[in-house]
PDB file of C-alpha atoms in Angstrom:
ATOM      1  CA  UNK A   1      -0.108   0.085   0.127  1.00 53.00           C
ATOM      2  CA  UNK A   2       3.095   2.486   0.816  1.00 61.00           C
ATOM      3  CA  UNK A   3       4.343   1.517  -2.228  1.00 66.00           C
ATOM      4  CA  UNK A   4       1.388   2.548  -4.929  1.00 62.00           C
ATOM      5  CA  UNK A   5       1.003   5.968  -2.191  1.00 57.00           C
ATOM      6  CA  UNK A   6       4.674   7.177  -3.320  1.00 60.00           C
ATOM      7  CA  UNK A   7       4.059   5.370  -7.508  1.00 74.00           C
ATOM      8  CA  UNK A   8       0.808   7.735  -7.141  1.00 80.00           C
ATOM      9  CA  UNK A   9       2.625  11.172  -5.189  1.00 80.00           C
ATOM     10  CA  UNK A  10       5.720  10.326  -8.062  1.00 80.00           C
ATOM     11  CA  UNK A  11       3.126  10.859 -10.939  1.00 82.00           C
ATOM     12  CA  UNK A  12       1.537  13.522  -9.568  1.00 83.00           C
ATOM     13  CA  UNK A  13       4.907  15.603  -8.992  1.00 85.00           C
ATOM     14  CA  UNK A  14       6.211  14.616 -12.824  1.00 86.00           C
ATOM     15  CA  UNK A  15       3.065  16.133 -14.092  1.00 87.00           C
ATOM     16  CA  UNK A  16       3.148  19.272 -12.034  1.00 85.00           C
ATOM     17  CA  UNK A  17       6.468  19.064 -12.535  1.00 85.00           C
ATOM     18  CA  UNK A  18       5.964  18.266 -17.007  1.00 85.00           C
ATOM     19  CA  UNK A  19       3.208  21.053 -16.847  1.00 80.00           C
ATOM     20  CA  UNK A  20       4.895  23.694 -15.439  1.00 79.00           C
ATOM     21  CA  UNK A  21       7.536  23.181 -18.047  1.00 78.00           C
ATOM     22  CA  UNK A  22       5.555  22.635 -21.154  1.00 77.00           C
ATOM     23  CA  UNK A  23       3.867  26.534 -19.996  1.00 77.00           C
ATOM     24  CA  UNK A  24       7.708  28.016 -19.689  1.00 74.00           C
ATOM     25  CA  UNK A  25       7.502  27.133 -22.696  1.00 70.00           C
ATOM     26  CA  UNK A  26       4.570  29.398 -24.030  1.00 71.00           C
ATOM     27  CA  UNK A  27       6.525  32.492 -22.786  1.00 69.00           C
ATOM     28  CA  UNK A  28       7.552  35.639 -24.671  1.00 67.00           C
ATOM     29  CA  UNK A  29      11.352  35.231 -24.856  1.00 66.00           C
ATOM     30  CA  UNK A  30      11.869  36.989 -27.578  1.00 72.00           C
ATOM     31  CA  UNK A  31      10.862  41.088 -26.927  1.00 74.00           C
ATOM     32  CA  UNK A  32      13.877  41.850 -28.916  1.00 71.00           C
ATOM     33  CA  UNK A  33      12.907  39.770 -32.102  1.00 74.00           C
ATOM     34  CA  UNK A  34       8.786  41.296 -31.510  1.00 79.00           C
ATOM     35  CA  UNK A  35      10.388  45.021 -31.464  1.00 84.00           C
ATOM     36  CA  UNK A  36      11.847  44.788 -34.575  1.00 86.00           C
ATOM     37  CA  UNK A  37       9.495  42.772 -36.510  1.00 88.00           C
ATOM     38  CA  UNK A  38       8.672  43.572 -40.339  1.00 91.00           C
ATOM     39  CA  UNK A  39      11.876  46.183 -39.671  1.00 93.00           C
ATOM     40  CA  UNK A  40      13.767  44.025 -42.443  1.00 92.00           C
ATOM     41  CA  UNK A  41      10.607  44.294 -45.322  1.00 94.00           C
ATOM     42  CA  UNK A  42      10.487  48.198 -44.707  1.00 94.00           C
ATOM     43  CA  UNK A  43      13.838  48.274 -45.472  1.00 94.00           C
ATOM     44  CA  UNK A  44      14.046  46.552 -48.059  1.00 94.00           C
ATOM     45  CA  UNK A  45      10.560  48.274 -49.544  1.00 93.00           C
ATOM     46  CA  UNK A  46      12.278  51.627 -48.761  1.00 92.00           C
ATOM     47  CA  UNK A  47      15.837  50.421 -50.537  1.00 92.00           C
ATOM     48  CA  UNK A  48      13.705  49.414 -53.899  1.00 90.00           C
ATOM     49  CA  UNK A  49      11.179  53.139 -53.750  1.00 91.00           C
ATOM     50  CA  UNK A  50      12.735  55.357 -56.467  1.00 90.00           C
ATOM     51  CA  UNK A  51      10.338  58.222 -55.746  1.00 89.00           C
ATOM     52  CA  UNK A  52       8.580  58.099 -52.571  1.00 88.00           C
ATOM     53  CA  UNK A  53       6.975  61.200 -53.501  1.00 91.00           C
ATOM     54  CA  UNK A  54       5.620  60.460 -57.239  1.00 87.00           C
ATOM     55  CA  UNK A  55       2.424  59.663 -57.180  1.00 87.00           C
ATOM     56  CA  UNK A  56       2.049  63.179 -56.072  1.00 92.00           C
ATOM     57  CA  UNK A  57       3.101  64.053 -59.634  1.00 89.00           C
ATOM     58  CA  UNK A  58      -0.365  64.907 -61.774  1.00 87.00           C
ATOM     59  CA  UNK A  59       2.699  65.599 -65.269  1.00 87.00           C
ATOM     60  CA  UNK A  60       1.280  63.536 -67.859  1.00 78.00           C
ATOM     61  CA  UNK A  61       4.418  60.922 -68.801  1.00 74.00           C
ATOM     62  CA  UNK A  62       6.190  61.459 -71.670  1.00 80.00           C
ATOM     63  CA  UNK A  63       8.083  58.863 -74.803  1.00 84.00           C
ATOM     64  CA  UNK A  64       4.896  57.288 -75.792  1.00 84.00           C
ATOM     65  CA  UNK A  65       1.580  58.342 -77.198  1.00 86.00           C
ATOM     66  CA  UNK A  66      -2.230  57.361 -77.067  1.00 87.00           C
ATOM     67  CA  UNK A  67      -2.320  55.460 -80.603  1.00 93.00           C
ATOM     68  CA  UNK A  68       1.234  53.887 -80.581  1.00 92.00           C
ATOM     69  CA  UNK A  69       0.072  52.888 -76.681  1.00 91.00           C
ATOM     70  CA  UNK A  70      -2.859  51.035 -77.504  1.00 94.00           C
ATOM     71  CA  UNK A  71      -1.592  49.262 -80.879  1.00 95.00           C
ATOM     72  CA  UNK A  72       1.000  47.786 -78.027  1.00 94.00           C
ATOM     73  CA  UNK A  73      -0.864  47.163 -75.889  1.00 94.00           C
ATOM     74  CA  UNK A  74      -3.153  45.220 -78.285  1.00 94.00           C
ATOM     75  CA  UNK A  75      -0.231  43.582 -79.959  1.00 92.00           C
ATOM     76  CA  UNK A  76       0.839  42.077 -76.727  1.00 91.00           C
ATOM     77  CA  UNK A  77      -2.796  40.565 -75.883  1.00 92.00           C
ATOM     78  CA  UNK A  78      -2.708  39.287 -79.038  1.00 89.00           C
ATOM     79  CA  UNK A  79       0.512  37.120 -79.162  1.00 86.00           C
ATOM     80  CA  UNK A  80      -1.201  35.226 -76.338  1.00 87.00           C
ATOM     81  CA  UNK A  81      -4.266  34.100 -78.087  1.00 87.00           C
ATOM     82  CA  UNK A  82      -2.299  31.896 -80.635  1.00 79.00           C
ATOM     83  CA  UNK A  83       1.248  30.286 -79.768  1.00 72.00           C
ATOM     84  CA  UNK A  84       4.482  32.107 -82.469  1.00 71.00           C
ATOM     85  CA  UNK A  85       4.789  30.051 -85.188  1.00 75.00           C
ATOM     86  CA  UNK A  86       8.584  27.431 -85.104  1.00 77.00           C
ATOM     87  CA  UNK A  87      10.359  26.591 -87.180  1.00 75.00           C
ATOM     88  CA  UNK A  88      12.918  24.421 -87.994  1.00 71.00           C
ATOM     89  CA  UNK A  89      16.741  24.846 -87.097  1.00 73.00           C
ATOM     90  CA  UNK A  90      17.534  21.363 -88.484  1.00 74.00           C
ATOM     91  CA  UNK A  91      16.225  19.956 -91.596  1.00 67.00           C
ATOM     92  CA  UNK A  92      15.744  16.401 -89.470  1.00 63.00           C
ATOM     93  CA  UNK A  93      13.680  14.800 -93.429  1.00 64.00           C
ATOM     94  CA  UNK A  94      14.478  11.086 -93.549  1.00 58.00           C
ATOM     95  CA  UNK A  95      15.004  11.027 -97.386  1.00 56.00           C
TER      96      UNK A  95
END
């Protein structure tokens, strides 16, 4: 009887210790990482932005007129409807 009581107490203490160990794993141990979360992405985005105030500029873009731009866009869209024609580099026909 004494042995069974000892085993029960030991099992209870082991269960309590295991629960305590598991709960400490949930604690926030990375406050420095949490405070800097997203800084790398924000820094990379700002490094890749050429002109952050470009949206404030309302001047039209120079270099291509509307008719040429529409034609180029139409050709671009048409290029996806049918694959381009291929050609043979080496004539491999058997005679």
